[in-house]
PDB file of C-alpha atoms in Angstrom:
ATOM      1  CA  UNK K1375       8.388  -5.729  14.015  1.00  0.00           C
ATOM      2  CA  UNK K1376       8.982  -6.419  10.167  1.00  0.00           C
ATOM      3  CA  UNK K1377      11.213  -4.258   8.285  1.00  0.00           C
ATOM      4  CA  UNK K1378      11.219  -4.043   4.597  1.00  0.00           C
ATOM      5  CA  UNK K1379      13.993  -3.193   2.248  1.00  0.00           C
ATOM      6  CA  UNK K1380      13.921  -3.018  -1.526  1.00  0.00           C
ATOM      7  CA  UNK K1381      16.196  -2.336  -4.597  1.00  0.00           C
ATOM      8  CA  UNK K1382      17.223  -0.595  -5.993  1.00  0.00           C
ATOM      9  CA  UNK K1383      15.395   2.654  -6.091  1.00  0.00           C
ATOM     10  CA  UNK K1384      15.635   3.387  -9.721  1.00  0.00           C
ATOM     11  CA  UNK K1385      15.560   1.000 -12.289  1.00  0.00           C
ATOM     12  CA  UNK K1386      15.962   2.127 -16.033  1.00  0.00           C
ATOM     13  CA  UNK K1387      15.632  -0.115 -18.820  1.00  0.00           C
ATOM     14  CA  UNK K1388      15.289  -0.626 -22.911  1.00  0.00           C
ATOM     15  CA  UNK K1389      12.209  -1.842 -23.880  1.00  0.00           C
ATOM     16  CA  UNK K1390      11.775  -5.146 -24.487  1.00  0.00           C
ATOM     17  CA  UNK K1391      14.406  -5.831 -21.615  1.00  0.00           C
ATOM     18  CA  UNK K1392      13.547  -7.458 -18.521  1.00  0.00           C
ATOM     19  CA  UNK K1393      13.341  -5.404 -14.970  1.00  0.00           C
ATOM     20  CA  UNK K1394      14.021  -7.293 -11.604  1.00  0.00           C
ATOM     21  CA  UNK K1395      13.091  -5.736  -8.415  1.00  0.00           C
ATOM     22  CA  UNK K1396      14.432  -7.460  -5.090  1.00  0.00           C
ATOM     23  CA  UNK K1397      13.245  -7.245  -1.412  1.00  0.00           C
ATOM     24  CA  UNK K1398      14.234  -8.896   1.991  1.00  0.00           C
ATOM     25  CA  UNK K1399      11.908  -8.746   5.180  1.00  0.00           C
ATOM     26  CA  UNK K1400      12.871  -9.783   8.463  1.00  0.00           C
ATOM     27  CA  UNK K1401      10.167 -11.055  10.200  1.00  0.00           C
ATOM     28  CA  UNK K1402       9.403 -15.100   9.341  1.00  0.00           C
ATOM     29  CA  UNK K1403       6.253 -14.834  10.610  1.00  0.00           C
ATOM     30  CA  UNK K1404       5.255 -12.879   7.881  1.00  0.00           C
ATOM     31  CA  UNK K1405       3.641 -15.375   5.198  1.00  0.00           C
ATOM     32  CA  UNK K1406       2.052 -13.025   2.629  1.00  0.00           C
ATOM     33  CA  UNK K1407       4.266 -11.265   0.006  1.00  0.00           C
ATOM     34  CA  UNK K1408       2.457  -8.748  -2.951  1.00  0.00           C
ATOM     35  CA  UNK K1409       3.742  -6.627  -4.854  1.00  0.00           C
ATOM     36  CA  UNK K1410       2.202  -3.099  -5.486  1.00  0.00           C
ATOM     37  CA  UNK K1411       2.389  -1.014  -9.457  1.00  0.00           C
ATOM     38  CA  UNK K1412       1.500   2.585  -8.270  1.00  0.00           C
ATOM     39  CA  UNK K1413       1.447   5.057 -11.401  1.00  0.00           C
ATOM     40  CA  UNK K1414       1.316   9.123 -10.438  1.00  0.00           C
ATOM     41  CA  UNK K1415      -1.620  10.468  -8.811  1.00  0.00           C
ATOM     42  CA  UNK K1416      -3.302   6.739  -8.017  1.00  0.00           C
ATOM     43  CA  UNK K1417      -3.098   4.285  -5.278  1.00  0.00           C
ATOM     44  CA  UNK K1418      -1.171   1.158  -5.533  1.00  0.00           C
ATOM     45  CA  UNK K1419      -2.411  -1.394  -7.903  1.00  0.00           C
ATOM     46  CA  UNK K1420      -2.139  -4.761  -7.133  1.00  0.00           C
ATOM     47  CA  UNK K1421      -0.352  -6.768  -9.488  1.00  0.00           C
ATOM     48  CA  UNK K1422       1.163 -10.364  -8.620  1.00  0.00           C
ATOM     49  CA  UNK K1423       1.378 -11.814  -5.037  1.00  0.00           C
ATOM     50  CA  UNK K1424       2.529 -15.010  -3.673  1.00  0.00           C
ATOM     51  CA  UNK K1425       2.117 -16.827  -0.083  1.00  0.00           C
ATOM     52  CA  UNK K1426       4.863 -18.621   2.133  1.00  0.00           C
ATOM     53  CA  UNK K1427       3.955 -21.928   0.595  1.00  0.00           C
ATOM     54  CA  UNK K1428       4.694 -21.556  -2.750  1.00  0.00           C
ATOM     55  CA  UNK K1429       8.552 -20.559  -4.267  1.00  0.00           C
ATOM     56  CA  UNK K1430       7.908 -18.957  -7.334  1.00  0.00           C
ATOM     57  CA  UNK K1431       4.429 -17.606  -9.589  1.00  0.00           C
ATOM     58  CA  UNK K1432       3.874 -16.132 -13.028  1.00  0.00           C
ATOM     59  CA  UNK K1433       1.171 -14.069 -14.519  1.00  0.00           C
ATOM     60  CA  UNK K1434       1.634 -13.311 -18.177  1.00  0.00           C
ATOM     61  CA  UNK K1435       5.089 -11.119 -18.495  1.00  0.00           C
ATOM     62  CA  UNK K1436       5.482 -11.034 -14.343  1.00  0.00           C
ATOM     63  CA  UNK K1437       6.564 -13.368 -12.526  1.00  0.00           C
ATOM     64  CA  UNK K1438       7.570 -13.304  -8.542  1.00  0.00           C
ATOM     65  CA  UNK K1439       9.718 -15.610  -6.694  1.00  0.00           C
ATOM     66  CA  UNK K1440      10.364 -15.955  -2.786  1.00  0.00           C
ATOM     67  CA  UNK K1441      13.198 -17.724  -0.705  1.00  0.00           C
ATOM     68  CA  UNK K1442      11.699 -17.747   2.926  1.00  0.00           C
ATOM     69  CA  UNK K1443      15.197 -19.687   4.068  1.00  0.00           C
ATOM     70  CA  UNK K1444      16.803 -16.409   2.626  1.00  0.00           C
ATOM     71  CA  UNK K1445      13.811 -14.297   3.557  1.00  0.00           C
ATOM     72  CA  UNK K1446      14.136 -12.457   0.177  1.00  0.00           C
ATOM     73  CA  UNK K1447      11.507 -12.193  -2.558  1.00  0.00           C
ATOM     74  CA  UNK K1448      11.623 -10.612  -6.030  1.00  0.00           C
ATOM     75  CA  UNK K1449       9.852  -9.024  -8.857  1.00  0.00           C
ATOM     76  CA  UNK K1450      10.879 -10.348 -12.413  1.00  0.00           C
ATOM     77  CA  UNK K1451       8.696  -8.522 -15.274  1.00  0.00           C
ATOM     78  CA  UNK K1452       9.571 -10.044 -18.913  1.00  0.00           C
ATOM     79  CA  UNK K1453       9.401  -8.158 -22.313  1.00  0.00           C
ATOM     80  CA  UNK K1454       9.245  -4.673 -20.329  1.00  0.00           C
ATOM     81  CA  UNK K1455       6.921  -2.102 -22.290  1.00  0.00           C
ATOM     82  CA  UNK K1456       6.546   1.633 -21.724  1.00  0.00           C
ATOM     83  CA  UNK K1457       3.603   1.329 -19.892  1.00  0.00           C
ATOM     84  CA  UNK K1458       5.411  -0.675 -17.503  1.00  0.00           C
ATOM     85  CA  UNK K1459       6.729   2.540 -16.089  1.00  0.00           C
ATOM     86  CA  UNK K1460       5.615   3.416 -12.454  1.00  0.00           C
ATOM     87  CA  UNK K1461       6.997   2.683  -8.845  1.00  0.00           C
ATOM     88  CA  UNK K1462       6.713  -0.436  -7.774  1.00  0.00           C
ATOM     89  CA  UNK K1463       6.333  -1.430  -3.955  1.00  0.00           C
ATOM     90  CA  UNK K1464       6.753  -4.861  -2.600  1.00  0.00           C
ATOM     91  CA  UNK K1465       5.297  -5.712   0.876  1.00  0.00           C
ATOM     92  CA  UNK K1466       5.395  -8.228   3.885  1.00  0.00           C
ATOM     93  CA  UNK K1467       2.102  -9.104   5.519  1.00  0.00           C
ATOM     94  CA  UNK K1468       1.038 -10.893   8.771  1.00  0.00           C
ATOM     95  CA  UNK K1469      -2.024  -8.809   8.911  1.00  0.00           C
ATOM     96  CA  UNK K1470      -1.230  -5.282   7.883  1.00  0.00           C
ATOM     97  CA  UNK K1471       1.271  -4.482   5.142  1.00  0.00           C
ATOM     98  CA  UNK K1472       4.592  -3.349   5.738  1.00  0.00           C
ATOM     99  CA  UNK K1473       5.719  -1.763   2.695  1.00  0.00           C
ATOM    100  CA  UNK K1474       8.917  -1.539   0.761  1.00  0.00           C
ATOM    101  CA  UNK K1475      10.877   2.249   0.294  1.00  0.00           C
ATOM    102  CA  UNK K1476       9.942   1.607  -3.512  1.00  0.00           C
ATOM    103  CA  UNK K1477      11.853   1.428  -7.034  1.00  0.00           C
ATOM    104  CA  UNK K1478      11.224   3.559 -10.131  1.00  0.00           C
ATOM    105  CA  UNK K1479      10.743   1.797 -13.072  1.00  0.00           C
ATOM    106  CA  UNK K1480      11.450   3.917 -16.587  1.00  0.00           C
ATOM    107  CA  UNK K1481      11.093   1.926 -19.863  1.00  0.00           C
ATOM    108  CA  UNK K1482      12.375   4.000 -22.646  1.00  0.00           C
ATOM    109  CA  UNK K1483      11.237   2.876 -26.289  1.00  0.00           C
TER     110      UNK K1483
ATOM    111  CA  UNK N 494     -17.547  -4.026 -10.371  1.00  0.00           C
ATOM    112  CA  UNK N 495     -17.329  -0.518  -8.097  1.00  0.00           C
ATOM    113  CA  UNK N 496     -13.114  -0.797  -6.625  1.00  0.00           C
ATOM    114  CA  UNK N 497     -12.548   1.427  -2.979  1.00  0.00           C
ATOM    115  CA  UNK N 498     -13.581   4.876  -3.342  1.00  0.00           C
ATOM    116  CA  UNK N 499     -12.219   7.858  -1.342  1.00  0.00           C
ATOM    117  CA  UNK N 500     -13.228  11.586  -0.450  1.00  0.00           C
ATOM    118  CA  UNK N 501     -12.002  13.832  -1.203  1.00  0.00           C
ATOM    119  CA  UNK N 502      -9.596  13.442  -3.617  1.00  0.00           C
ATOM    120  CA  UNK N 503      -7.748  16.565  -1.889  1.00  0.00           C
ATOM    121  CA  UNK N 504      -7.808  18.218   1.274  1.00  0.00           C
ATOM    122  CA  UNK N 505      -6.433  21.518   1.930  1.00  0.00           C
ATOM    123  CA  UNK N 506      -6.333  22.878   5.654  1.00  0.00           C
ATOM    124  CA  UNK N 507      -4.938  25.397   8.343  1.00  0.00           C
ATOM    125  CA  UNK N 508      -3.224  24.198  10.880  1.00  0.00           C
ATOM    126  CA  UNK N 509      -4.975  23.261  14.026  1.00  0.00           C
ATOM    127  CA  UNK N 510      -8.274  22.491  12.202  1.00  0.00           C
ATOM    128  CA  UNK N 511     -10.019  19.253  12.465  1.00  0.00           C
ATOM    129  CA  UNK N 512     -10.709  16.928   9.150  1.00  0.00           C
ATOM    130  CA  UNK N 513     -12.654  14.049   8.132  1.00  0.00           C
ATOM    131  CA  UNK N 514     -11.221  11.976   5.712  1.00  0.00           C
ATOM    132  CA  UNK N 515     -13.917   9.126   3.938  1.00  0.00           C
ATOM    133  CA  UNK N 516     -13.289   5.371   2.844  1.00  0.00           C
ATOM    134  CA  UNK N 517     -16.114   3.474   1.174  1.00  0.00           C
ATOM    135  CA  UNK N 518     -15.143   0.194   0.624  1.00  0.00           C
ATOM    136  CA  UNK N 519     -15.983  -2.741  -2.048  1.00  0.00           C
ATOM    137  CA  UNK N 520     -18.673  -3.891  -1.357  1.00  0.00           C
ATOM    138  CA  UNK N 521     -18.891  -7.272   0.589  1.00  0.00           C
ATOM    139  CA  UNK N 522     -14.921  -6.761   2.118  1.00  0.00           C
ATOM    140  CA  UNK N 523     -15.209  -6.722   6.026  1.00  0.00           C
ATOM    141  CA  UNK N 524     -11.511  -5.778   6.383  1.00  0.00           C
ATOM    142  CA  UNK N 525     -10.866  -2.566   6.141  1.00  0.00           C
ATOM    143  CA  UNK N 526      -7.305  -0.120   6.540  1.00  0.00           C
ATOM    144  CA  UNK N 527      -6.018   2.765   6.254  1.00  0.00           C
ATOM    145  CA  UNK N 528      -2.300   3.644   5.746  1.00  0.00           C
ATOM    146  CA  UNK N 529      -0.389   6.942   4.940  1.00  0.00           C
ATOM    147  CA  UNK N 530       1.898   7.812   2.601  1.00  0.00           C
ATOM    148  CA  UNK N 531       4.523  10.216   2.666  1.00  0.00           C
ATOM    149  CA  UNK N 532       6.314  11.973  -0.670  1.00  0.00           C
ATOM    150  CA  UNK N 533       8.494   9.284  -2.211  1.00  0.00           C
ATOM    151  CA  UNK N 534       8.209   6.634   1.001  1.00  0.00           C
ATOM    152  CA  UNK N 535       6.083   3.548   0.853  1.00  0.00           C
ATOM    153  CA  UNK N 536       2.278   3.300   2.706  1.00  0.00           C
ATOM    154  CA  UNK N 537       2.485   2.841   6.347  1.00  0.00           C
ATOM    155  CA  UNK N 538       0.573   1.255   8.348  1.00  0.00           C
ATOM    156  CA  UNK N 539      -2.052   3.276  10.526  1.00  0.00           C
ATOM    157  CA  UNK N 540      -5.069   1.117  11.839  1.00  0.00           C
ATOM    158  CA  UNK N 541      -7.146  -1.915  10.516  1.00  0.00           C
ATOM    159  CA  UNK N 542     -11.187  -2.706  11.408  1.00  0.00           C
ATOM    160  CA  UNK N 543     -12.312  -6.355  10.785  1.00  0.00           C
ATOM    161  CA  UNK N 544     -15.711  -5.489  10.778  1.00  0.00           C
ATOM    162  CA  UNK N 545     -16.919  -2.966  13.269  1.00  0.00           C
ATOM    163  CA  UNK N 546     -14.421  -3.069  15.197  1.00  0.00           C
ATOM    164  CA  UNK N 547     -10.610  -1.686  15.130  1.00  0.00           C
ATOM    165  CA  UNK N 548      -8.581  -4.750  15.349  1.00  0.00           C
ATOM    166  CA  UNK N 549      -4.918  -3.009  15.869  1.00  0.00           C
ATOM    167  CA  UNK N 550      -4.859   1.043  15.981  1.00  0.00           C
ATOM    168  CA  UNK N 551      -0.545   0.205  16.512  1.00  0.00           C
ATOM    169  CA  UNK N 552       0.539   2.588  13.363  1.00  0.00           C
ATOM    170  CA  UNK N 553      -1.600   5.694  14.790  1.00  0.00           C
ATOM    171  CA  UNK N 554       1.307   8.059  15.433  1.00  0.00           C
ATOM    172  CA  UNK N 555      -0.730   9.689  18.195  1.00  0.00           C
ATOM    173  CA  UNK N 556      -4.157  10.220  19.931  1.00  0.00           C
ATOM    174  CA  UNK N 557      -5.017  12.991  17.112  1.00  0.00           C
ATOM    175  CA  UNK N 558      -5.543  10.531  15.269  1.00  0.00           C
ATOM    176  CA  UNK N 559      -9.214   8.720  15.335  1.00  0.00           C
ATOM    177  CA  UNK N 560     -10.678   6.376  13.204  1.00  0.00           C
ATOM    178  CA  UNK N 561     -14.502   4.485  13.341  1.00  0.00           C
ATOM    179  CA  UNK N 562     -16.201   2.398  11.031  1.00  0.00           C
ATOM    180  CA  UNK N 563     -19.964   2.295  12.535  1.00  0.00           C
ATOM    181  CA  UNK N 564     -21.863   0.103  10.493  1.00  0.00           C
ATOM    182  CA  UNK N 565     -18.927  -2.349   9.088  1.00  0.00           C
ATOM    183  CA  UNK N 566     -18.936  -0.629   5.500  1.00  0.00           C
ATOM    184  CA  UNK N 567     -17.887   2.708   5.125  1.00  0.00           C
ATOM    185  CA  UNK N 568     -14.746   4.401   7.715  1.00  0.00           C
ATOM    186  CA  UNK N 569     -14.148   7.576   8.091  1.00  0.00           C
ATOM    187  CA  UNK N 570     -10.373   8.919   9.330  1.00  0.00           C
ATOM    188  CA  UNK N 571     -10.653  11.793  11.874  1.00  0.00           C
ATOM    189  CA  UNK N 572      -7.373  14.171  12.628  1.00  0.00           C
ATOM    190  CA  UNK N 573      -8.358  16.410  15.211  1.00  0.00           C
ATOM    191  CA  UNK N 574      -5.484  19.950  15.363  1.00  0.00           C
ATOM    192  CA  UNK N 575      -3.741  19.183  12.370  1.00  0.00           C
ATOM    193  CA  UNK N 576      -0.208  19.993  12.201  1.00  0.00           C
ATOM    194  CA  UNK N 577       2.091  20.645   9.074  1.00  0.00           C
ATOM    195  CA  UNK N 578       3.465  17.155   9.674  1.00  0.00           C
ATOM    196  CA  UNK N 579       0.176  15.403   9.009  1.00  0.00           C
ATOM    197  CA  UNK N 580       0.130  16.358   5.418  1.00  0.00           C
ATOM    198  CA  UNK N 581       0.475  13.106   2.902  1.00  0.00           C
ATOM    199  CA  UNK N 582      -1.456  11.475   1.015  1.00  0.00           C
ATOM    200  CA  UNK N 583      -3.971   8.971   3.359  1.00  0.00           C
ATOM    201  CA  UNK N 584      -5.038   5.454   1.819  1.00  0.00           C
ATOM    202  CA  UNK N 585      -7.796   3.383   2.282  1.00  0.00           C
ATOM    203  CA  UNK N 586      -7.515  -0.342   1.242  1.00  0.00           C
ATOM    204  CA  UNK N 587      -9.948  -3.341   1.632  1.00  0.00           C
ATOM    205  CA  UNK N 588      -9.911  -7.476   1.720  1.00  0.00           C
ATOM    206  CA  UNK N 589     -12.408 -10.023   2.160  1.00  0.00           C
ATOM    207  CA  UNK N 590     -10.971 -10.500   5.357  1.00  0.00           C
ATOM    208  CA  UNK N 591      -7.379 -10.345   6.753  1.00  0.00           C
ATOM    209  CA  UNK N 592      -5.308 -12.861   5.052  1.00  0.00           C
ATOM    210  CA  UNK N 593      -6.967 -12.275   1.583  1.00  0.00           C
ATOM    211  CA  UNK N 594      -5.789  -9.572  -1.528  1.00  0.00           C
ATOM    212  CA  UNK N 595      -6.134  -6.072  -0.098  1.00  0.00           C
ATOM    213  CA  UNK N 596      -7.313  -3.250  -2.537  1.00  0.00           C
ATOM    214  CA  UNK N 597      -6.369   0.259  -2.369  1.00  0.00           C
ATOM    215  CA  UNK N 598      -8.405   3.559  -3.057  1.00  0.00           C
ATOM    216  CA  UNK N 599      -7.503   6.196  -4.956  1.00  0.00           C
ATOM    217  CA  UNK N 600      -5.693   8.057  -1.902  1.00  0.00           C
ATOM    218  CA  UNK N 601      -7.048  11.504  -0.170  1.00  0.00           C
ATOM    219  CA  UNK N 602      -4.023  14.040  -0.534  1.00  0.00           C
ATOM    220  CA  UNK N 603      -4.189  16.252   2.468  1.00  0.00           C
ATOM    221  CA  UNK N 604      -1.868  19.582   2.444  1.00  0.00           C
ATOM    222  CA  UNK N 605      -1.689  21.319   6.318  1.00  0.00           C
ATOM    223  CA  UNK N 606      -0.834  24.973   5.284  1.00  0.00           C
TER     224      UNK N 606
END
């Protein structure tokens, strides 16, 4: 089945910095790739995605990009802001999601 | 408009009860799944329903584990003799169908004392 791994765990950076979170999968069926902002206490929060077809996509300050030949996707968020700070998940999907171990993001001002 | 709603919030029970964990969906999403999440891990995977039905039960760790979703809207998680194990936090997330955006609930936090 597909196995996720993602890095690093912990991620601090100065605001205003940028903050780039990496995964690989292993499955190349898998053709769906989100990623996942989860603060304390709440469920994950969708924030960016991107399908097999397409190599890289940008919303605002986030952007993701994804290397199927490499079978490694990452996170790249721009101008980082305190708010910014949460644990951020990246998945594989075929159908279900297979989910990342997770990175902490801290943003200090 | 109304995101995935789940209740409760929190669940505290003794071992070897039975509990009922409850997924209401947004509204119009015929996929529906639930997945479990364990102190500082990433959701897993427990069962999906496109519509109705339960389309792959693969990630139900064993047959204590029950879920139905009657009428294609609302699911409700059933974990008959709960052990200490069981307790994590249980999420319920919903697409417009299974290769679409999923959305995630707010998560029910279940504690087996």
């Amino acid at each position: 089945g597909e196995n996720v791994e993602q890095h690093p765990s912990t991620l601090s950076v100065q605001e205003g910095d940028s903050a780039v979170i990496k995964c690989t999968y292993s499955d190349s069926a898998s053709n769906y790739f989100p990623w996942y902002k989860q603060e304390l206490g709440k469920g994950p929060q969708l924030i960016i995605d991107i399908r097999s077809n397409v190599g890289e996509k940008k919303d605002q300050r986030i952007a993701v990009t994804l290397n199927k030949t490499a079978k490694h996707f990452s996170l790249h968020i721009t101008e980082t802001q305190p708010e910014d700070s949460a644990v951020y998940f990246c998945a594989a999907s075929g159908t279900e999601l297979i989910f990342g171990t997770g990175t902490r993001l801290q943003v200090f001002p | 408009g109304a995101g995935v709603s789940q209740t409760p919030s929190n669940k505290v029970t003794e071992k070897g009860k039975y509990v009922e964990l409850r997924c209401d969906p947004i509204s119009g999403h015929t996929a529906l799944y639930w997945y479990r999440q364990s102190l500082g891990q990433g959701p897993e995977f427990l069962i999906y329903f496109q519509g109705t039905g339960a389309a792959d039960d693969s990630g139900l760790p064993n047959d204590r584990f029950f879920a139905v979703r009657p009428e294609g809207s609302v699911s409700t998680l059933k974990i008959q003799r709960t052990e200490r194990g069981d307790s994590a936090v249980y999420l319920c997330a919903s697409s417009f169908g299974t290769s679409y955006e999923q959305y995630f609930g707010p998560g029910t936090r279940l504690t087996v004392t």
